[in-house]
mmCIF file of N, CA and C in Angstrom:
data_model
loop_
_atom_site.group_PDB
_atom_site.id
_atom_site.type_symbol
_atom_site.label_atom_id
_atom_site.label_comp_id
_atom_site.label_asym_id
_atom_site.label_seq_id
_atom_site.Cartn_x
_atom_site.Cartn_y
_atom_site.Cartn_z
ATOM 1 N N MET A 1 0.849 -1.186 0.000
ATOM 2 C CA MET A 1 0.000 0.000 0.000
ATOM 3 C C MET A 1 0.891 1.244 0.000
ATOM 4 N N PRO A 2 0.689 2.150 -0.962
ATOM 5 C CA PRO A 2 1.505 3.372 -1.013
ATOM 6 C C PRO A 2 1.257 4.274 0.196
ATOM 7 N N THR A 3 2.300 5.043 0.529
ATOM 8 C CA THR A 3 2.236 5.913 1.706
ATOM 9 C C THR A 3 2.481 7.377 1.328
ATOM 10 N N ALA A 4 2.234 8.244 2.300
ATOM 11 C CA ALA A 4 2.489 9.672 2.113
ATOM 12 C C ALA A 4 3.963 9.905 1.791
ATOM 13 N N ARG A 5 4.842 9.140 2.405
ATOM 14 C CA ARG A 5 6.279 9.267 2.153
ATOM 15 C C ARG A 5 6.596 9.050 0.673
ATOM 16 N N GLU A 6 5.942 8.058 0.053
ATOM 17 C CA GLU A 6 6.186 7.768 -1.359
ATOM 18 C C GLU A 6 5.722 8.917 -2.256
ATOM 19 N N VAL A 7 4.600 9.510 -1.922
ATOM 20 C CA VAL A 7 4.111 10.647 -2.707
ATOM 21 C C VAL A 7 5.098 11.804 -2.604
ATOM 22 N N LEU A 8 5.572 12.083 -1.387
ATOM 23 C CA LEU A 8 6.524 13.178 -1.201
ATOM 24 C C LEU A 8 7.842 12.895 -1.906
ATOM 25 N N LYS A 9 8.260 11.642 -1.906
ATOM 26 C CA LYS A 9 9.493 11.268 -2.605
ATOM 27 C C LYS A 9 9.346 11.536 -4.099
ATOM 28 N N ASN A 10 8.164 11.286 -4.619
ATOM 29 C CA ASN A 10 7.893 11.467 -6.047
ATOM 30 C C ASN A 10 7.724 12.943 -6.417
ATOM 31 N N LYS A 11 6.982 13.684 -5.619
ATOM 32 C CA LYS A 11 6.656 15.075 -5.972
ATOM 33 C C LYS A 11 7.611 16.101 -5.388
ATOM 34 N N GLY A 12 8.318 15.722 -4.363
ATOM 35 C CA GLY A 12 9.189 16.665 -3.672
ATOM 36 C C GLY A 12 8.559 17.103 -2.372
ATOM 37 N N SER A 13 9.377 17.617 -1.494
ATOM 38 C CA SER A 13 8.885 17.949 -0.154
ATOM 39 C C SER A 13 8.858 19.441 0.127
ATOM 40 N N HIS A 14 9.138 20.266 -0.875
ATOM 41 C CA HIS A 14 9.127 21.713 -0.628
ATOM 42 C C HIS A 14 7.707 22.192 -0.337
ATOM 43 N N VAL A 15 7.573 22.954 0.726
ATOM 44 C CA VAL A 15 6.286 23.520 1.118
ATOM 45 C C VAL A 15 6.454 25.027 1.263
ATOM 46 N N PHE A 16 5.563 25.772 0.660
ATOM 47 C CA PHE A 16 5.589 27.217 0.825
ATOM 48 C C PHE A 16 4.944 27.562 2.161
ATOM 49 N N SER A 17 5.571 28.467 2.868
ATOM 50 C CA SER A 17 5.067 28.832 4.192
ATOM 51 C C SER A 17 5.122 30.346 4.369
ATOM 52 N N ILE A 18 4.496 30.771 5.443
ATOM 53 C CA ILE A 18 4.444 32.191 5.779
ATOM 54 C C ILE A 18 4.325 32.300 7.293
ATOM 55 N N GLY A 19 4.688 33.431 7.840
ATOM 56 C CA GLY A 19 4.572 33.649 9.278
ATOM 57 C C GLY A 19 3.225 34.246 9.640
ATOM 58 N N PRO A 20 2.811 34.101 10.882
ATOM 59 C CA PRO A 20 1.503 34.625 11.313
ATOM 60 C C PRO A 20 1.423 36.151 11.310
ATOM 61 N N GLN A 21 2.552 36.848 11.300
ATOM 62 C CA GLN A 21 2.548 38.310 11.309
ATOM 63 C C GLN A 21 2.476 38.914 9.903
ATOM 64 N N ALA A 22 2.543 38.061 8.875
ATOM 65 C CA ALA A 22 2.401 38.556 7.503
ATOM 66 C C ALA A 22 0.943 38.945 7.273
ATOM 67 N N THR A 23 0.710 39.758 6.267
ATOM 68 C CA THR A 23 -0.664 40.162 5.957
ATOM 69 C C THR A 23 -1.306 39.172 4.983
ATOM 70 N N ALA A 24 -2.618 39.191 4.956
ATOM 71 C CA ALA A 24 -3.355 38.350 4.009
ATOM 72 C C ALA A 24 -2.993 38.739 2.575
ATOM 73 N N HIS A 25 -2.721 39.999 2.353
ATOM 74 C CA HIS A 25 -2.307 40.467 1.024
ATOM 75 C C HIS A 25 -0.972 39.839 0.625
ATOM 76 N N GLU A 26 -0.015 39.826 1.534
ATOM 77 C CA GLU A 26 1.279 39.197 1.259
ATOM 78 C C GLU A 26 1.106 37.706 0.972
ATOM 79 N N ALA A 27 0.221 37.064 1.733
ATOM 80 C CA ALA A 27 -0.050 35.638 1.522
ATOM 81 C C ALA A 27 -0.668 35.409 0.149
ATOM 82 N N ALA A 28 -1.620 36.252 -0.228
ATOM 83 C CA ALA A 28 -2.273 36.115 -1.536
ATOM 84 C C ALA A 28 -1.266 36.301 -2.668
ATOM 85 N N LEU A 29 -0.385 37.273 -2.528
ATOM 86 C CA LEU A 29 0.634 37.500 -3.558
ATOM 87 C C LEU A 29 1.551 36.285 -3.697
ATOM 88 N N LEU A 30 1.937 35.697 -2.571
ATOM 89 C CA LEU A 30 2.807 34.518 -2.587
ATOM 90 C C LEU A 30 2.099 33.321 -3.225
ATOM 91 N N MET A 31 0.831 33.125 -2.869
ATOM 92 C CA MET A 31 0.073 32.010 -3.455
ATOM 93 C C MET A 31 -0.116 32.220 -4.948
ATOM 94 N N ASN A 32 -0.412 33.436 -5.367
ATOM 95 C CA ASN A 32 -0.564 33.730 -6.796
ATOM 96 C C ASN A 32 0.741 33.528 -7.548
ATOM 97 N N GLU A 33 1.829 34.002 -6.967
ATOM 98 C CA GLU A 33 3.138 33.891 -7.618
ATOM 99 C C GLU A 33 3.505 32.434 -7.899
ATOM 100 N N HIS A 34 3.189 31.569 -6.960
ATOM 101 C CA HIS A 34 3.577 30.154 -7.087
ATOM 102 C C HIS A 34 2.432 29.251 -7.544
ATOM 103 N N LYS A 35 1.282 29.870 -7.818
ATOM 104 C CA LYS A 35 0.106 29.124 -8.290
ATOM 105 C C LYS A 35 -0.239 27.965 -7.351
ATOM 106 N N ILE A 36 -0.373 28.317 -6.078
ATOM 107 C CA ILE A 36 -0.705 27.326 -5.051
ATOM 108 C C ILE A 36 -1.950 27.774 -4.296
ATOM 109 N N GLY A 37 -2.585 26.830 -3.606
ATOM 110 C CA GLY A 37 -3.843 27.113 -2.931
ATOM 111 C C GLY A 37 -3.745 27.297 -1.433
ATOM 112 N N CYS A 38 -2.536 27.113 -0.870
ATOM 113 C CA CYS A 38 -2.412 27.304 0.575
ATOM 114 C C CYS A 38 -0.968 27.555 0.958
ATOM 115 N N LEU A 39 -0.816 28.076 2.140
ATOM 116 C CA LEU A 39 0.486 28.267 2.767
ATOM 117 C C LEU A 39 0.421 27.691 4.172
ATOM 118 N N VAL A 40 1.443 26.957 4.561
ATOM 119 C CA VAL A 40 1.526 26.489 5.934
ATOM 120 C C VAL A 40 2.054 27.669 6.754
ATOM 121 N N VAL A 41 1.421 27.937 7.872
ATOM 122 C CA VAL A 41 1.828 29.057 8.727
ATOM 123 C C VAL A 41 2.764 28.502 9.800
ATOM 124 N N LEU A 42 3.998 29.001 9.765
ATOM 125 C CA LEU A 42 5.027 28.543 10.702
ATOM 126 C C LEU A 42 5.437 29.671 11.622
ATOM 127 N N ASP A 43 5.641 29.327 12.881
ATOM 128 C CA ASP A 43 6.153 30.280 13.862
ATOM 129 C C ASP A 43 7.257 29.564 14.624
ATOM 130 N N GLY A 44 8.483 30.009 14.431
ATOM 131 C CA GLY A 44 9.609 29.343 15.079
ATOM 132 C C GLY A 44 9.793 27.915 14.590
ATOM 133 N N GLY A 45 9.444 27.653 13.360
ATOM 134 C CA GLY A 45 9.593 26.305 12.794
ATOM 135 C C GLY A 45 8.452 25.369 13.120
ATOM 136 N N CYS A 46 7.493 25.807 13.918
ATOM 137 C CA CYS A 46 6.350 24.966 14.295
ATOM 138 C C CYS A 46 5.115 25.375 13.495
ATOM 139 N N ILE A 47 4.312 24.394 13.129
ATOM 140 C CA ILE A 47 3.065 24.664 12.426
ATOM 141 C C ILE A 47 2.070 25.251 13.419
ATOM 142 N N VAL A 48 1.585 26.456 13.105
ATOM 143 C CA VAL A 48 0.584 27.092 13.960
ATOM 144 C C VAL A 48 -0.738 27.284 13.230
ATOM 145 N N GLY A 49 -0.738 27.000 11.927
ATOM 146 C CA GLY A 49 -1.960 27.151 11.158
ATOM 147 C C GLY A 49 -1.707 26.882 9.690
ATOM 148 N N ILE A 50 -2.764 27.060 8.918
ATOM 149 C CA ILE A 50 -2.686 26.949 7.469
ATOM 150 C C ILE A 50 -3.572 28.054 6.899
ATOM 151 N N PHE A 51 -3.094 28.706 5.853
ATOM 152 C CA PHE A 51 -3.849 29.784 5.228
ATOM 153 C C PHE A 51 -4.183 29.340 3.816
ATOM 154 N N THR A 52 -5.472 29.268 3.511
ATOM 155 C CA THR A 52 -5.931 28.741 2.231
ATOM 156 C C THR A 52 -6.746 29.783 1.474
ATOM 157 N N GLU A 53 -7.011 29.466 0.222
ATOM 158 C CA GLU A 53 -7.899 30.317 -0.576
ATOM 159 C C GLU A 53 -9.253 30.469 0.112
ATOM 160 N N ARG A 54 -9.713 29.396 0.709
ATOM 161 C CA ARG A 54 -10.995 29.420 1.424
ATOM 162 C C ARG A 54 -10.948 30.389 2.599
ATOM 163 N N ASP A 55 -9.820 30.419 3.314
ATOM 164 C CA ASP A 55 -9.668 31.375 4.414
ATOM 165 C C ASP A 55 -9.746 32.808 3.900
ATOM 166 N N MET A 56 -9.101 33.044 2.764
ATOM 167 C CA MET A 56 -9.131 34.390 2.174
ATOM 168 C C MET A 56 -10.565 34.803 1.866
ATOM 169 N N LEU A 57 -11.340 33.894 1.274
ATOM 170 C CA LEU A 57 -12.722 34.230 0.923
ATOM 171 C C LEU A 57 -13.611 34.396 2.145
ATOM 172 N N ARG A 58 -13.535 33.452 3.061
ATOM 173 C CA ARG A 58 -14.444 33.462 4.210
ATOM 174 C C ARG A 58 -14.069 34.458 5.296
ATOM 175 N N ARG A 59 -12.786 34.560 5.561
ATOM 176 C CA ARG A 59 -12.362 35.332 6.727
ATOM 177 C C ARG A 59 -11.822 36.715 6.404
ATOM 178 N N VAL A 60 -11.567 36.970 5.131
ATOM 179 C CA VAL A 60 -11.088 38.297 4.744
ATOM 180 C C VAL A 60 -12.116 38.972 3.844
ATOM 181 N N VAL A 61 -12.358 38.419 2.683
ATOM 182 C CA VAL A 61 -13.253 39.046 1.707
ATOM 183 C C VAL A 61 -14.683 39.136 2.240
ATOM 184 N N ALA A 62 -15.236 38.036 2.722
ATOM 185 C CA ALA A 62 -16.631 38.037 3.186
ATOM 186 C C ALA A 62 -16.837 38.961 4.384
ATOM 187 N N ARG A 63 -15.807 39.139 5.194
ATOM 188 C CA ARG A 63 -15.908 40.040 6.348
ATOM 189 C C ARG A 63 -15.519 41.482 5.995
ATOM 190 N N ARG A 64 -15.182 41.686 4.732
ATOM 191 C CA ARG A 64 -14.785 43.007 4.231
ATOM 192 C C ARG A 64 -13.594 43.589 4.977
ATOM 193 N N LEU A 65 -12.655 42.695 5.319
ATOM 194 C CA LEU A 65 -11.417 43.163 5.936
ATOM 195 C C LEU A 65 -10.469 43.626 4.843
ATOM 196 N N ASP A 66 -9.626 44.556 5.169
ATOM 197 C CA ASP A 66 -8.604 45.000 4.225
ATOM 198 C C ASP A 66 -7.465 43.976 4.257
ATOM 199 N N PRO A 67 -7.191 43.289 3.144
ATOM 200 C CA PRO A 67 -6.126 42.274 3.123
ATOM 201 C C PRO A 67 -4.758 42.838 3.507
ATOM 202 N N ALA A 68 -4.548 44.120 3.290
ATOM 203 C CA ALA A 68 -3.272 44.739 3.646
ATOM 204 C C ALA A 68 -3.123 44.917 5.155
ATOM 205 N N ASP A 69 -4.248 44.874 5.878
ATOM 206 C CA ASP A 69 -4.223 45.033 7.336
ATOM 207 C C ASP A 69 -4.462 43.728 8.090
ATOM 208 N N ALA A 70 -5.168 42.791 7.470
ATOM 209 C CA ALA A 70 -5.512 41.532 8.143
ATOM 210 C C ALA A 70 -4.272 40.655 8.262
ATOM 211 N N LEU A 71 -3.951 40.270 9.490
ATOM 212 C CA LEU A 71 -2.801 39.399 9.717
ATOM 213 C C LEU A 71 -3.179 37.944 9.473
ATOM 214 N N VAL A 72 -2.258 37.223 8.863
ATOM 215 C CA VAL A 72 -2.483 35.794 8.591
ATOM 216 C C VAL A 72 -2.849 35.067 9.881
ATOM 217 N N GLY A 73 -2.164 35.393 10.971
ATOM 218 C CA GLY A 73 -2.427 34.738 12.252
ATOM 219 C C GLY A 73 -3.844 34.929 12.759
ATOM 220 N N ASP A 74 -4.512 35.995 12.304
ATOM 221 C CA ASP A 74 -5.881 36.267 12.735
ATOM 222 C C ASP A 74 -6.929 35.614 11.836
ATOM 223 N N VAL A 75 -6.551 35.274 10.616
ATOM 224 C CA VAL A 75 -7.541 34.753 9.659
ATOM 225 C C VAL A 75 -7.225 33.338 9.164
ATOM 226 N N MET A 76 -6.175 32.751 9.655
ATOM 227 C CA MET A 76 -5.791 31.401 9.226
ATOM 228 C C MET A 76 -6.674 30.350 9.892
ATOM 229 N N THR A 77 -6.599 29.142 9.380
ATOM 230 C CA THR A 77 -7.218 27.988 10.039
ATOM 231 C C THR A 77 -6.228 27.494 11.079
ATOM 232 N N ARG A 78 -6.669 27.486 12.333
ATOM 233 C CA ARG A 78 -5.768 27.106 13.426
ATOM 234 C C ARG A 78 -5.698 25.598 13.635
ATOM 235 N N GLU A 79 -6.798 24.925 13.415
ATOM 236 C CA GLU A 79 -6.823 23.471 13.615
ATOM 237 C C GLU A 79 -6.309 22.797 12.339
ATOM 238 N N VAL A 80 -5.030 22.464 12.344
ATOM 239 C CA VAL A 80 -4.398 21.871 11.173
ATOM 240 C C VAL A 80 -4.401 20.353 11.316
ATOM 241 N N VAL A 81 -5.033 19.703 10.369
ATOM 242 C CA VAL A 81 -5.057 18.251 10.337
ATOM 243 C C VAL A 81 -3.821 17.795 9.592
ATOM 244 N N CYS A 82 -3.057 16.897 10.187
ATOM 245 C CA CYS A 82 -1.813 16.414 9.586
ATOM 246 C C CYS A 82 -1.825 14.891 9.533
ATOM 247 N N CYS A 83 -0.888 14.336 8.798
ATOM 248 C CA CYS A 83 -0.678 12.894 8.801
ATOM 249 C C CYS A 83 0.811 12.629 8.934
ATOM 250 N N GLN A 84 1.149 11.393 9.211
ATOM 251 C CA GLN A 84 2.546 10.993 9.327
ATOM 252 C C GLN A 84 3.019 10.394 8.011
ATOM 253 N N PRO A 85 4.331 10.347 7.791
ATOM 254 C CA PRO A 85 4.859 9.831 6.534
ATOM 255 C C PRO A 85 4.424 8.404 6.207
ATOM 256 N N ASP A 86 4.182 7.586 7.221
ATOM 257 C CA ASP A 86 3.790 6.198 6.990
ATOM 258 C C ASP A 86 2.293 6.013 6.775
ATOM 259 N N ALA A 87 1.534 7.093 6.798
ATOM 260 C CA ALA A 87 0.085 6.995 6.569
ATOM 261 C C ALA A 87 -0.160 6.485 5.155
ATOM 262 N N THR A 88 -1.103 5.559 5.024
ATOM 263 C CA THR A 88 -1.433 5.067 3.688
ATOM 264 C C THR A 88 -2.199 6.149 2.932
ATOM 265 N N LEU A 89 -2.166 6.047 1.619
ATOM 266 C CA LEU A 89 -2.889 7.033 0.821
ATOM 267 C C LEU A 89 -4.391 6.883 1.006
ATOM 268 N N ASP A 90 -4.849 5.672 1.295
ATOM 269 C CA ASP A 90 -6.272 5.487 1.596
ATOM 270 C C ASP A 90 -6.649 6.243 2.864
ATOM 271 N N ASP A 91 -5.783 6.181 3.873
ATOM 272 C CA ASP A 91 -6.047 6.910 5.116
ATOM 273 C C ASP A 91 -6.014 8.416 4.874
ATOM 274 N N ALA A 92 -5.033 8.877 4.091
ATOM 275 C CA ALA A 92 -4.935 10.304 3.780
ATOM 276 C C ALA A 92 -6.171 10.770 3.017
ATOM 277 N N ARG A 93 -6.601 9.980 2.038
ATOM 278 C CA ARG A 93 -7.792 10.336 1.264
ATOM 279 C C ARG A 93 -9.022 10.387 2.164
ATOM 280 N N SER A 94 -9.129 9.461 3.092
ATOM 281 C CA SER A 94 -10.266 9.426 4.011
ATOM 282 C C SER A 94 -10.298 10.688 4.876
ATOM 283 N N VAL A 95 -9.155 11.088 5.398
ATOM 284 C CA VAL A 95 -9.076 12.292 6.220
ATOM 285 C C VAL A 95 -9.472 13.511 5.397
ATOM 286 N N ILE A 96 -8.924 13.620 4.193
ATOM 287 C CA ILE A 96 -9.230 14.757 3.321
ATOM 288 C C ILE A 96 -10.721 14.807 3.010
ATOM 289 N N MET A 97 -11.292 13.657 2.719
ATOM 290 C CA MET A 97 -12.706 13.604 2.359
ATOM 291 C C MET A 97 -13.611 13.941 3.549
ATOM 292 N N HIS A 98 -13.353 13.311 4.685
ATOM 293 C CA HIS A 98 -14.231 13.502 5.838
ATOM 294 C C HIS A 98 -14.065 14.866 6.503
ATOM 295 N N ARG A 99 -12.873 15.413 6.462
ATOM 296 C CA ARG A 99 -12.649 16.728 7.062
ATOM 297 C C ARG A 99 -12.906 17.871 6.078
ATOM 298 N N ARG A 100 -13.160 17.503 4.808
ATOM 299 C CA ARG A 100 -13.450 18.477 3.753
ATOM 300 C C ARG A 100 -12.329 19.505 3.600
ATOM 301 N N ILE A 101 -11.116 18.961 3.488
ATOM 302 C CA ILE A 101 -9.942 19.803 3.289
ATOM 303 C C ILE A 101 -9.286 19.397 1.972
ATOM 304 N N ARG A 102 -8.401 20.236 1.476
ATOM 305 C CA ARG A 102 -7.715 19.942 0.209
ATOM 306 C C ARG A 102 -6.221 19.766 0.374
ATOM 307 N N HIS A 103 -5.700 20.101 1.541
ATOM 308 C CA HIS A 103 -4.257 20.038 1.765
ATOM 309 C C HIS A 103 -3.980 19.373 3.108
ATOM 310 N N LEU A 104 -3.035 18.436 3.096
ATOM 311 C CA LEU A 104 -2.722 17.660 4.296
ATOM 312 C C LEU A 104 -1.218 17.698 4.548
ATOM 313 N N PRO A 105 -0.780 18.491 5.539
ATOM 314 C CA PRO A 105 0.646 18.490 5.868
ATOM 315 C C PRO A 105 1.079 17.118 6.397
ATOM 316 N N VAL A 106 2.297 16.756 6.049
ATOM 317 C CA VAL A 106 2.890 15.499 6.518
ATOM 318 C C VAL A 106 3.962 15.870 7.523
ATOM 319 N N VAL A 107 3.809 15.374 8.756
ATOM 320 C CA VAL A 107 4.759 15.694 9.825
ATOM 321 C C VAL A 107 5.324 14.404 10.418
ATOM 322 N N ASP A 108 6.564 14.494 10.912
ATOM 323 C CA ASP A 108 7.187 13.328 11.530
ATOM 324 C C ASP A 108 6.797 13.243 13.004
ATOM 325 N N ASP A 109 7.393 12.293 13.720
ATOM 326 C CA ASP A 109 7.076 12.083 15.136
ATOM 327 C C ASP A 109 7.362 13.299 16.009
ATOM 328 N N ARG A 110 8.283 14.136 15.572
ATOM 329 C CA ARG A 110 8.642 15.326 16.345
ATOM 330 C C ARG A 110 7.816 16.545 15.943
ATOM 331 N N GLY A 111 6.889 16.351 14.996
ATOM 332 C CA GLY A 111 6.059 17.450 14.544
ATOM 333 C C GLY A 111 6.702 18.315 13.477
ATOM 334 N N ARG A 112 7.842 17.878 12.941
ATOM 335 C CA ARG A 112 8.513 18.638 11.881
ATOM 336 C C ARG A 112 7.817 18.394 10.551
ATOM 337 N N LEU A 113 7.654 19.450 9.803
ATOM 338 C CA LEU A 113 6.987 19.406 8.509
ATOM 339 C C LEU A 113 7.873 18.683 7.491
ATOM 340 N N ASN A 114 7.353 17.595 6.912
ATOM 341 C CA ASN A 114 8.072 16.833 5.880
ATOM 342 C C ASN A 114 7.617 17.192 4.475
ATOM 343 N N GLY A 115 6.407 17.702 4.351
ATOM 344 C CA GLY A 115 5.861 18.034 3.051
ATOM 345 C C GLY A 115 4.367 18.247 3.154
ATOM 346 N N LEU A 116 3.718 18.331 2.001
ATOM 347 C CA LEU A 116 2.287 18.598 1.944
ATOM 348 C C LEU A 116 1.688 17.766 0.824
ATOM 349 N N ILE A 117 0.601 17.087 1.116
ATOM 350 C CA ILE A 117 -0.103 16.297 0.112
ATOM 351 C C ILE A 117 -1.441 16.978 -0.159
ATOM 352 N N SER A 118 -1.747 17.139 -1.432
ATOM 353 C CA SER A 118 -3.031 17.735 -1.799
ATOM 354 C C SER A 118 -3.952 16.661 -2.363
ATOM 355 N N ILE A 119 -5.217 16.990 -2.453
ATOM 356 C CA ILE A 119 -6.172 16.074 -3.064
ATOM 357 C C ILE A 119 -5.758 15.790 -4.514
ATOM 358 N N GLY A 120 -5.186 16.784 -5.177
ATOM 359 C CA GLY A 120 -4.690 16.591 -6.542
ATOM 360 C C GLY A 120 -3.565 15.576 -6.606
ATOM 361 N N ASP A 121 -2.676 15.600 -5.608
ATOM 362 C CA ASP A 121 -1.592 14.609 -5.557
ATOM 363 C C ASP A 121 -2.153 13.196 -5.414
ATOM 364 N N LEU A 122 -3.153 13.054 -4.548
ATOM 365 C CA LEU A 122 -3.765 11.737 -4.338
ATOM 366 C C LEU A 122 -4.467 11.258 -5.608
ATOM 367 N N ASN A 123 -5.167 12.161 -6.282
ATOM 368 C CA ASN A 123 -5.850 11.787 -7.521
ATOM 369 C C ASN A 123 -4.845 11.388 -8.594
ATOM 370 N N ALA A 124 -3.761 12.139 -8.731
ATOM 371 C CA ALA A 124 -2.740 11.820 -9.731
ATOM 372 C C ALA A 124 -2.107 10.460 -9.442
ATOM 373 N N TRP A 125 -1.830 10.186 -8.163
ATOM 374 C CA TRP A 125 -1.238 8.902 -7.781
ATOM 375 C C TRP A 125 -2.186 7.755 -8.139
ATOM 376 N N GLN A 126 -3.466 7.947 -7.842
ATOM 377 C CA GLN A 126 -4.461 6.917 -8.128
ATOM 378 C C GLN A 126 -4.595 6.681 -9.633
ATOM 379 N N ILE A 127 -4.630 7.737 -10.407
ATOM 380 C CA ILE A 127 -4.764 7.612 -11.857
ATOM 381 C C ILE A 127 -3.565 6.890 -12.445
ATOM 382 N N THR A 128 -2.372 7.233 -11.982
ATOM 383 C CA THR A 128 -1.165 6.562 -12.477
ATOM 384 C C THR A 128 -1.223 5.069 -12.162
ATOM 385 N N GLY A 129 -1.633 4.734 -10.952
ATOM 386 C CA GLY A 129 -1.761 3.323 -10.574
ATOM 387 C C GLY A 129 -2.782 2.596 -11.432
ATOM 388 N N GLN A 130 -3.891 3.258 -11.721
ATOM 389 C CA GLN A 130 -4.917 2.639 -12.555
ATOM 390 C C GLN A 130 -4.432 2.462 -13.991
ATOM 391 N N GLU A 131 -3.687 3.439 -14.498
ATOM 392 C CA GLU A 131 -3.155 3.308 -15.856
ATOM 393 C C GLU A 131 -2.192 2.133 -15.965
ATOM 394 N N ILE A 132 -1.357 1.947 -14.950
ATOM 395 C CA ILE A 132 -0.428 0.818 -14.932
ATOM 396 C C ILE A 132 -1.193 -0.494 -14.890
ATOM 397 N N GLU A 133 -2.215 -0.549 -14.040
ATOM 398 C CA GLU A 133 -3.019 -1.767 -13.937
ATOM 399 C C GLU A 133 -3.741 -2.070 -15.249
ATOM 400 N N ILE A 134 -4.284 -1.061 -15.894
ATOM 401 C CA ILE A 134 -4.971 -1.247 -17.179
ATOM 402 C C ILE A 134 -3.989 -1.761 -18.226
ATOM 403 N N GLN A 135 -2.795 -1.184 -18.262
ATOM 404 C CA GLN A 135 -1.779 -1.636 -19.224
ATOM 405 C C GLN A 135 -1.412 -3.096 -18.967
ATOM 406 N N TYR A 136 -1.216 -3.447 -17.708
ATOM 407 C CA TYR A 136 -0.875 -4.825 -17.347
ATOM 408 C C TYR A 136 -1.996 -5.774 -17.765
ATOM 409 N N LEU A 137 -3.240 -5.426 -17.467
ATOM 410 C CA LEU A 137 -4.371 -6.283 -17.835
ATOM 411 C C LEU A 137 -4.513 -6.403 -19.349
ATOM 412 N N HIS A 138 -4.275 -5.314 -20.055
ATOM 413 C CA HIS A 138 -4.326 -5.323 -21.508
ATOM 414 C C HIS A 138 -3.276 -6.293 -22.079
ATOM 415 N N GLU A 139 -2.063 -6.218 -21.532
ATOM 416 C CA GLU A 139 -1.010 -7.117 -21.982
ATOM 417 C C GLU A 139 -1.331 -8.571 -21.614
ATOM 418 N N TYR A 140 -1.927 -8.784 -20.444
ATOM 419 C CA TYR A 140 -2.296 -10.121 -20.016
ATOM 420 C C TYR A 140 -3.344 -10.710 -20.948
ATOM 421 N N ILE A 141 -4.359 -9.923 -21.260
ATOM 422 C CA ILE A 141 -5.445 -10.388 -22.141
ATOM 423 C C ILE A 141 -4.912 -10.747 -23.510
ATOM 424 N N HIS A 142 -3.958 -9.978 -23.983
ATOM 425 C CA HIS A 142 -3.428 -10.207 -25.326
ATOM 426 C C HIS A 142 -2.203 -11.110 -25.340
ATOM 427 N N GLY A 143 -1.908 -11.744 -24.192
ATOM 428 C CA GLY A 143 -0.853 -12.733 -24.118
ATOM 429 C C GLY A 143 0.567 -12.209 -24.228
ATOM 430 N N ARG A 144 0.798 -10.985 -23.822
ATOM 431 C CA ARG A 144 2.143 -10.391 -23.914
ATOM 432 C C ARG A 144 2.915 -10.455 -22.599
ATOM 433 N N VAL A 145 2.342 -11.091 -21.612
ATOM 434 C CA VAL A 145 3.032 -11.148 -20.316
ATOM 435 C C VAL A 145 3.680 -12.504 -20.160
#
C-alpha cells in the first residue's frame, strides 16, 4: 500500500510557508506567484496554522477586511489536520474527504513538517496506478506477459 512518504518522494517535499505576522495580502501574492492554494503558517519552525484560498474568501473578503491590514495569524485555520509519513494514501484520502480539506501536511514524530499532500496529488497517484493496472491487464489479455 503506497504511503504519504512515497508521494513526497515522487513530488518533492518543498512547502511554501508564511509567518503569522504577515498580511493576508502578502499571503495572496505569494500564493498567486507560485500558483498554489495554501500556505503552511510557521512560527519558530512549528506549524501554527494553514492559510488557504478558502480562508481568504471566508475570513477576509466576506468580512470586508482589508487584506493589507488583516494578519495571517488572525484569519488562518488554526486546527491543522496532519498525517505521518507512513500513513497510507487510503487513510490520507479518508481524512481529506471527511474533514473536507484539500491540503494535508505530513509531519514526523517530532512534529517537523516533511511536506504537503493535496487532493490533486492523491488523484494523480491513483490515476497513475490505474493506468499501470490497465496496461498490465491489456497485456495479459493479449498474451504479452
